[in-house]
């Protein structure tokens, strides 16, 4: 009948999300809290005619205002005033959890306490008298186990019952003894506030110096801060006590009273399973090997295994592409309708990103498993000392590995995995350095260049390329944290190492699906929008009329050759008009595309059948078998198709050169020439921004030799570009430092919640890339370095700088004052 | 109860009863006497249960010797040595 709004609160690691998933099912909605990047999950369900809306607040240890999560949670309580707060308490760690419970009770909104993980508590020999706790706190206390699916009904019932009895709710009050007069003084001051919140709670928060509450009250009482300071100082001078510490101590003492009255620990002091496991996992000698093994496994399963899976999913995407091509207007010889070109471009852009979904799904599932188990904070514990030296955090490990700390990863999940890093500066530094890792799509680009210029020293170069990234990332992070990010908020490193828990299948799948969906929904839509812009930049102004006539002549020539050959066949009558030839070419192309998308024998047979019924005569030309006359047509057709493709490719290259993007590539040539880049490389880099894959495609087509069609792209590039290996090294260095693709930019925007940082993430690496590749190229040209030589110098300089920064003690001057400099003079 | 301001290293040298938390070896059991900090770090320490009088067991050091793992109020937490140095303890 009536709607009930519920806020779900609890400390981190209390199993809040398993309770949320159990109660709200899969009817969940994820958004962000306004203005911040904290996830806001909302679930809807019905119970006894009541519609219940449940909002999952971020997990917080306390309700002060020092962390972003706490501010967000408090803002929600203030702005939305929920009817009931459900407080999830970890039954196996009840004392510290009750500390938050007391703070929630004080808010003045009815609370339902859920004792979660009762099964774990039982296993550990912890006896909990929940009726006693309920009596002592004056609220409903429900025993549950989210992981085992126990207690869902009871929680819903308790919510409804508590909401119904709201009128009979008596405010919960802790008697703070000597602080009471000061609370009263503030309460009196704000007695005529228009805020509908509990006044006593606000008064207590004011005495805690809570910025959220203070800023709300300041609108009505401009001098509230002075009044607060006055009371705080008075309390300090009377009792030599600090209000913040006093309140915290009082709450812990209250939790202690409940702990002693309602809980019996039979196995207190005994070693738990987690303690035993940590003796191995966090062992001084075993911890690092185990961590590397786990990272390697994650990498193998997701990036390598997921890549193999794309062999099976790619035909699906190819089928979509073929379908779109089928319904687009067909080309007429060398006249390809723009709408067809456009459809192909869009579908290629989408497919390039969709292709990664299997990888992402496995990756996100594995991350969810590691989060559920509790390995993430342990990883941070093991590596914190190393990363801290570079302004990063122990929790930066995973994002960097996903970004491609080995051979190739992807910055998108890497940046998305930075969400949990508590320290804002380290989190920002991680977001901005993950794109320096080697993304999977860069690998074919390196392979192309290495194949063209470094055939004999390919493995050494690949080793350089794949290991230099972590050092560049560390240097970049050190530079960023001591300059641009210097003023960002840092958080104290107090990190809980929670007991190990088995992950739930439902939770893992839900989490992975939700994150993949975010990727599809947010990234793909924007990438497609950018793809439209890029398409226009590549299309206009197009090729001029004179050259078009030139290409038409070439086509005529090819048609004449075709006709001459086909004349000898008895089927000449079927292919002696332009229309017929155009149809045949389209038929041939579409057959080949479909055939390539299938791998099974049965699939091939059914395609053959389909094309036979479509046009039996044409099919005879494509698959002549023993028909000698048809074979003649077949040979001529293949030659004609090749000629036509060559003409189309040349037209495309000319179009690119004349296009807006081509002009852009040419216009930055004066700047990039110091690094040895000509406009072709510039265009490849510009187009690679849409998706890395297209860099290889663009370069490949720009350098393809017009005469010898069988030449591989590597050979073509080595012969036709006029580059030396030094050029190639400059290009590789730029690619190593180059800005992330659009997809990454969008997640950077999502995670930093700022376009400024997004643009910074683009231009800083570009600047760095141009500067360093120019330096190497200029020095290399001057001293006549070979390619491998130049790369070695680059590599060892980077490693040396990183090590120097790491060993250089990061001592900070943390005092101020003394004689002022101007007086000293 | 809680003093703000600079804490002098002189007051707790080795061999004395009062020590800094970062000096306690693995397996050591101590009680918090004082916390010399304020602001955000103080609030965070209080929230995590670092209340005067609370007992702490030093569980282990990380493989790279920093941070350290502690047991307090029957749960495990890790803390950098730079922060542990602000907590004055006595062995029990």
PDB file of C-alpha atoms in Angstrom, chain A residues 261-427:
ATOM      1  CA  UNK A 261      26.369  -8.887  28.120  1.00  0.00           C
ATOM      2  CA  UNK A 262      25.178 -10.630  24.954  1.00  0.00           C
ATOM      3  CA  UNK A 263      28.159 -12.458  23.484  1.00  0.00           C
ATOM      4  CA  UNK A 264      30.179 -15.444  24.586  1.00  0.00           C
ATOM      5  CA  UNK A 265      33.264 -16.405  22.612  1.00  0.00           C
ATOM      6  CA  UNK A 266      34.144 -20.003  23.300  1.00  0.00           C
ATOM      7  CA  UNK A 267      37.221 -20.078  21.128  1.00  0.00           C
ATOM      8  CA  UNK A 268      38.627 -16.669  22.003  1.00  0.00           C
ATOM      9  CA  UNK A 269      42.319 -16.453  21.275  1.00  0.00           C
ATOM     10  CA  UNK A 270      42.294 -19.620  19.162  1.00  0.00           C
ATOM     11  CA  UNK A 271      43.764 -19.551  15.689  1.00  0.00           C
ATOM     12  CA  UNK A 272      41.112 -19.157  12.985  1.00  0.00           C
ATOM     13  CA  UNK A 273      41.295 -20.595   9.472  1.00  0.00           C
ATOM     14  CA  UNK A 274      42.099 -17.106   8.196  1.00  0.00           C
ATOM     15  CA  UNK A 275      45.021 -16.859  10.620  1.00  0.00           C
ATOM     16  CA  UNK A 276      46.350 -20.169   9.351  1.00  0.00           C
ATOM     17  CA  UNK A 277      45.919 -19.217   5.697  1.00  0.00           C
ATOM     18  CA  UNK A 278      47.613 -15.863   6.224  1.00  0.00           C
ATOM     19  CA  UNK A 279      50.643 -17.610   7.679  1.00  0.00           C
ATOM     20  CA  UNK A 280      51.210 -18.860   4.137  1.00  0.00           C
ATOM     21  CA  UNK A 281      49.671 -16.112   1.979  1.00  0.00           C
ATOM     22  CA  UNK A 282      51.411 -13.302   3.848  1.00  0.00           C
ATOM     23  CA  UNK A 283      54.551 -15.248   4.731  1.00  0.00           C
ATOM     24  CA  UNK A 284      57.694 -13.181   4.347  1.00  0.00           C
ATOM     25  CA  UNK A 285      59.184 -15.448   1.677  1.00  0.00           C
ATOM     26  CA  UNK A 286      56.067 -16.916   0.064  1.00  0.00           C
ATOM     27  CA  UNK A 287      53.903 -13.788  -0.195  1.00  0.00           C
ATOM     28  CA  UNK A 288      55.518 -12.328  -3.325  1.00  0.00           C
ATOM     29  CA  UNK A 289      55.740 -15.593  -5.312  1.00  0.00           C
ATOM     30  CA  UNK A 290      52.097 -16.342  -4.465  1.00  0.00           C
ATOM     31  CA  UNK A 291      51.052 -12.858  -5.530  1.00  0.00           C
ATOM     32  CA  UNK A 292      52.868 -13.167  -8.854  1.00  0.00           C
ATOM     33  CA  UNK A 293      51.350 -16.595  -9.403  1.00  0.00           C
ATOM     34  CA  UNK A 294      47.848 -15.244  -8.786  1.00  0.00           C
ATOM     35  CA  UNK A 295      48.434 -12.246 -11.074  1.00  0.00           C
ATOM     36  CA  UNK A 296      49.776 -14.569 -13.752  1.00  0.00           C
ATOM     37  CA  UNK A 297      46.738 -16.801 -13.407  1.00  0.00           C
ATOM     38  CA  UNK A 298      44.326 -13.876 -13.654  1.00  0.00           C
ATOM     39  CA  UNK A 299      46.175 -12.666 -16.721  1.00  0.00           C
ATOM     40  CA  UNK A 300      46.214 -16.093 -18.338  1.00  0.00           C
ATOM     41  CA  UNK A 301      42.547 -16.818 -17.682  1.00  0.00           C
ATOM     42  CA  UNK A 302      41.189 -13.462 -18.728  1.00  0.00           C
ATOM     43  CA  UNK A 303      43.467 -11.905 -21.326  1.00  0.00           C
ATOM     44  CA  UNK A 304      44.855 -15.079 -22.898  1.00  0.00           C
ATOM     45  CA  UNK A 305      41.840 -17.323 -22.303  1.00  0.00           C
ATOM     46  CA  UNK A 306      39.388 -14.558 -23.140  1.00  0.00           C
ATOM     47  CA  UNK A 307      41.248 -13.838 -26.347  1.00  0.00           C
ATOM     48  CA  UNK A 308      40.809 -17.455 -27.361  1.00  0.00           C
ATOM     49  CA  UNK A 309      37.111 -17.169 -26.601  1.00  0.00           C
ATOM     50  CA  UNK A 310      36.853 -14.311 -29.076  1.00  0.00           C
ATOM     51  CA  UNK A 311      37.527 -16.886 -31.802  1.00  0.00           C
ATOM     52  CA  UNK A 312      34.051 -18.168 -31.035  1.00  0.00           C
ATOM     53  CA  UNK A 313      32.341 -14.834 -30.517  1.00  0.00           C
ATOM     54  CA  UNK A 314      33.905 -13.097 -33.506  1.00  0.00           C
ATOM     55  CA  UNK A 315      31.744 -15.001 -36.073  1.00  0.00           C
ATOM     56  CA  UNK A 316      28.689 -13.601 -34.280  1.00  0.00           C
ATOM     57  CA  UNK A 317      29.964 -10.053 -34.709  1.00  0.00           C
ATOM     58  CA  UNK A 318      30.937 -10.832 -38.302  1.00  0.00           C
ATOM     59  CA  UNK A 319      27.421 -12.088 -38.913  1.00  0.00           C
ATOM     60  CA  UNK A 320      26.013  -8.786 -37.668  1.00  0.00           C
ATOM     61  CA  UNK A 321      28.386  -6.979 -39.980  1.00  0.00           C
ATOM     62  CA  UNK A 322      27.342  -9.112 -42.950  1.00  0.00           C
ATOM     63  CA  UNK A 323      23.707  -8.532 -42.160  1.00  0.00           C
ATOM     64  CA  UNK A 324      24.221  -4.772 -42.150  1.00  0.00           C
ATOM     65  CA  UNK A 325      26.134  -4.993 -45.419  1.00  0.00           C
ATOM     66  CA  UNK A 326      23.330  -7.074 -46.943  1.00  0.00           C
ATOM     67  CA  UNK A 327      20.709  -4.474 -46.226  1.00  0.00           C
ATOM     68  CA  UNK A 328      22.897  -1.531 -47.272  1.00  0.00           C
ATOM     69  CA  UNK A 329      22.773  -0.413 -50.922  1.00  0.00           C
ATOM     70  CA  UNK A 330      25.191  -2.476 -53.037  1.00  0.00           C
ATOM     71  CA  UNK A 331      28.263  -0.857 -54.638  1.00  0.00           C
ATOM     72  CA  UNK A 332      28.368  -0.457 -58.390  1.00  0.00           C
ATOM     73  CA  UNK A 333      31.875  -1.388 -59.567  1.00  0.00           C
ATOM     74  CA  UNK A 334      34.036   1.326 -57.990  1.00  0.00           C
ATOM     75  CA  UNK A 335      31.113   3.507 -56.913  1.00  0.00           C
ATOM     76  CA  UNK A 336      30.529   2.654 -53.283  1.00  0.00           C
ATOM     77  CA  UNK A 337      27.506   4.511 -51.854  1.00  0.00           C
ATOM     78  CA  UNK A 338      28.488   6.654 -48.890  1.00  0.00           C
ATOM     79  CA  UNK A 339      25.764   5.151 -46.733  1.00  0.00           C
ATOM     80  CA  UNK A 340      27.320   1.709 -47.236  1.00  0.00           C
ATOM     81  CA  UNK A 341      30.755   3.060 -46.384  1.00  0.00           C
ATOM     82  CA  UNK A 342      29.294   4.681 -43.309  1.00  0.00           C
ATOM     83  CA  UNK A 343      27.463   1.550 -42.153  1.00  0.00           C
ATOM     84  CA  UNK A 344      30.659  -0.463 -42.564  1.00  0.00           C
ATOM     85  CA  UNK A 345      32.702   2.093 -40.637  1.00  0.00           C
ATOM     86  CA  UNK A 346      30.253   2.218 -37.747  1.00  0.00           C
ATOM     87  CA  UNK A 347      29.893  -1.531 -37.486  1.00  0.00           C
ATOM     88  CA  UNK A 348      33.677  -1.946 -37.577  1.00  0.00           C
ATOM     89  CA  UNK A 349      34.125   0.605 -34.796  1.00  0.00           C
ATOM     90  CA  UNK A 350      31.520  -1.112 -32.645  1.00  0.00           C
ATOM     91  CA  UNK A 351      32.817  -4.604 -33.335  1.00  0.00           C
ATOM     92  CA  UNK A 352      36.387  -3.650 -32.433  1.00  0.00           C
ATOM     93  CA  UNK A 353      35.173  -2.875 -28.909  1.00  0.00           C
ATOM     94  CA  UNK A 354      32.498  -5.555 -28.654  1.00  0.00           C
ATOM     95  CA  UNK A 355      35.180  -8.107 -29.432  1.00  0.00           C
ATOM     96  CA  UNK A 356      36.662  -7.528 -25.954  1.00  0.00           C
ATOM     97  CA  UNK A 357      33.529  -8.474 -24.071  1.00  0.00           C
ATOM     98  CA  UNK A 358      34.522 -12.104 -23.378  1.00  0.00           C
ATOM     99  CA  UNK A 359      37.835 -10.862 -21.967  1.00  0.00           C
ATOM    100  CA  UNK A 360      36.114  -8.268 -19.824  1.00  0.00           C
ATOM    101  CA  UNK A 361      33.539 -10.677 -18.528  1.00  0.00           C
ATOM    102  CA  UNK A 362      36.140 -13.168 -17.310  1.00  0.00           C
ATOM    103  CA  UNK A 363      38.254 -10.345 -15.917  1.00  0.00           C
ATOM    104  CA  UNK A 364      35.422  -8.736 -13.980  1.00  0.00           C
ATOM    105  CA  UNK A 365      34.306 -12.113 -12.637  1.00  0.00           C
ATOM    106  CA  UNK A 366      37.842 -12.833 -11.407  1.00  0.00           C
ATOM    107  CA  UNK A 367      38.078  -9.395  -9.814  1.00  0.00           C
ATOM    108  CA  UNK A 368      34.748  -9.993  -8.063  1.00  0.00           C
ATOM    109  CA  UNK A 369      36.044 -13.338  -6.791  1.00  0.00           C
ATOM    110  CA  UNK A 370      39.235 -11.754  -5.437  1.00  0.00           C
ATOM    111  CA  UNK A 371      37.211  -8.971  -3.823  1.00  0.00           C
ATOM    112  CA  UNK A 372      34.802 -11.454  -2.227  1.00  0.00           C
ATOM    113  CA  UNK A 373      37.570 -13.719  -0.962  1.00  0.00           C
ATOM    114  CA  UNK A 374      39.410 -10.784   0.590  1.00  0.00           C
ATOM    115  CA  UNK A 375      42.659 -10.967  -1.358  1.00  0.00           C
ATOM    116  CA  UNK A 376      42.632  -7.346  -2.560  1.00  0.00           C
ATOM    117  CA  UNK A 377      43.680  -5.703   0.738  1.00  0.00           C
ATOM    118  CA  UNK A 378      46.311  -8.414   1.217  1.00  0.00           C
ATOM    119  CA  UNK A 379      47.796  -7.611  -2.160  1.00  0.00           C
ATOM    120  CA  UNK A 380      47.983  -3.980  -1.085  1.00  0.00           C
ATOM    121  CA  UNK A 381      49.593  -5.025   2.199  1.00  0.00           C
ATOM    122  CA  UNK A 382      52.313  -6.972   0.387  1.00  0.00           C
ATOM    123  CA  UNK A 383      53.277  -4.345  -2.186  1.00  0.00           C
ATOM    124  CA  UNK A 384      52.422  -1.078  -0.483  1.00  0.00           C
ATOM    125  CA  UNK A 385      55.993  -0.199   0.409  1.00  0.00           C
ATOM    126  CA  UNK A 386      57.129  -0.485  -3.204  1.00  0.00           C
ATOM    127  CA  UNK A 387      54.296   1.504  -4.756  1.00  0.00           C
ATOM    128  CA  UNK A 388      54.187   4.135  -2.041  1.00  0.00           C
ATOM    129  CA  UNK A 389      57.628   5.321  -3.109  1.00  0.00           C
ATOM    130  CA  UNK A 390      56.152   6.357  -6.433  1.00  0.00           C
ATOM    131  CA  UNK A 391      53.031   7.977  -5.036  1.00  0.00           C
ATOM    132  CA  UNK A 392      50.911   4.932  -5.773  1.00  0.00           C
ATOM    133  CA  UNK A 393      49.173   2.587  -3.358  1.00  0.00           C
ATOM    134  CA  UNK A 394      49.416  -1.139  -2.709  1.00  0.00           C
ATOM    135  CA  UNK A 395      46.002  -1.370  -4.322  1.00  0.00           C
ATOM    136  CA  UNK A 396      47.424  -0.028  -7.598  1.00  0.00           C
ATOM    137  CA  UNK A 397      48.806  -3.507  -8.365  1.00  0.00           C
ATOM    138  CA  UNK A 398      45.705  -4.939  -9.942  1.00  0.00           C
ATOM    139  CA  UNK A 399      44.848  -1.972 -12.192  1.00  0.00           C
ATOM    140  CA  UNK A 400      48.406  -1.928 -13.516  1.00  0.00           C
ATOM    141  CA  UNK A 401      48.409  -5.653 -14.192  1.00  0.00           C
ATOM    142  CA  UNK A 402      45.086  -5.429 -16.013  1.00  0.00           C
ATOM    143  CA  UNK A 403      46.354  -2.470 -18.004  1.00  0.00           C
ATOM    144  CA  UNK A 404      49.049  -4.752 -19.381  1.00  0.00           C
ATOM    145  CA  UNK A 405      52.014  -5.113 -17.044  1.00  0.00           C
ATOM    146  CA  UNK A 406      52.873  -8.305 -18.900  1.00  0.00           C
ATOM    147  CA  UNK A 407      52.539  -8.374 -22.649  1.00  0.00           C
ATOM    148  CA  UNK A 408      49.216  -6.744 -23.259  1.00  0.00           C
ATOM    149  CA  UNK A 409      46.124  -5.869 -21.293  1.00  0.00           C
ATOM    150  CA  UNK A 410      43.455  -3.256 -21.542  1.00  0.00           C
ATOM    151  CA  UNK A 411      43.320   0.109 -19.829  1.00  0.00           C
ATOM    152  CA  UNK A 412      39.516   0.076 -19.651  1.00  0.00           C
ATOM    153  CA  UNK A 413      39.131  -2.591 -16.952  1.00  0.00           C
ATOM    154  CA  UNK A 414      42.381  -1.329 -15.438  1.00  0.00           C
ATOM    155  CA  UNK A 415      41.000   2.135 -14.881  1.00  0.00           C
ATOM    156  CA  UNK A 416      37.672   0.702 -13.751  1.00  0.00           C
ATOM    157  CA  UNK A 417      39.479  -1.374 -11.107  1.00  0.00           C
ATOM    158  CA  UNK A 418      40.889   1.756  -9.435  1.00  0.00           C
ATOM    159  CA  UNK A 419      37.541   2.348  -7.771  1.00  0.00           C
ATOM    160  CA  UNK A 420      38.479   0.732  -4.476  1.00  0.00           C
ATOM    161  CA  UNK A 421      41.665   2.710  -3.805  1.00  0.00           C
ATOM    162  CA  UNK A 422      41.044   4.664  -0.634  1.00  0.00           C
ATOM    163  CA  UNK A 423      43.743   7.283  -1.112  1.00  0.00           C
ATOM    164  CA  UNK A 424      42.515   9.900  -3.561  1.00  0.00           C
ATOM    165  CA  UNK A 425      45.924  11.019  -4.767  1.00  0.00           C
ATOM    166  CA  UNK A 426      47.133   7.464  -5.326  1.00  0.00           C
ATOM    167  CA  UNK A 427      43.867   6.646  -7.051  1.00  0.00           C
TER     168      UNK A 427
END
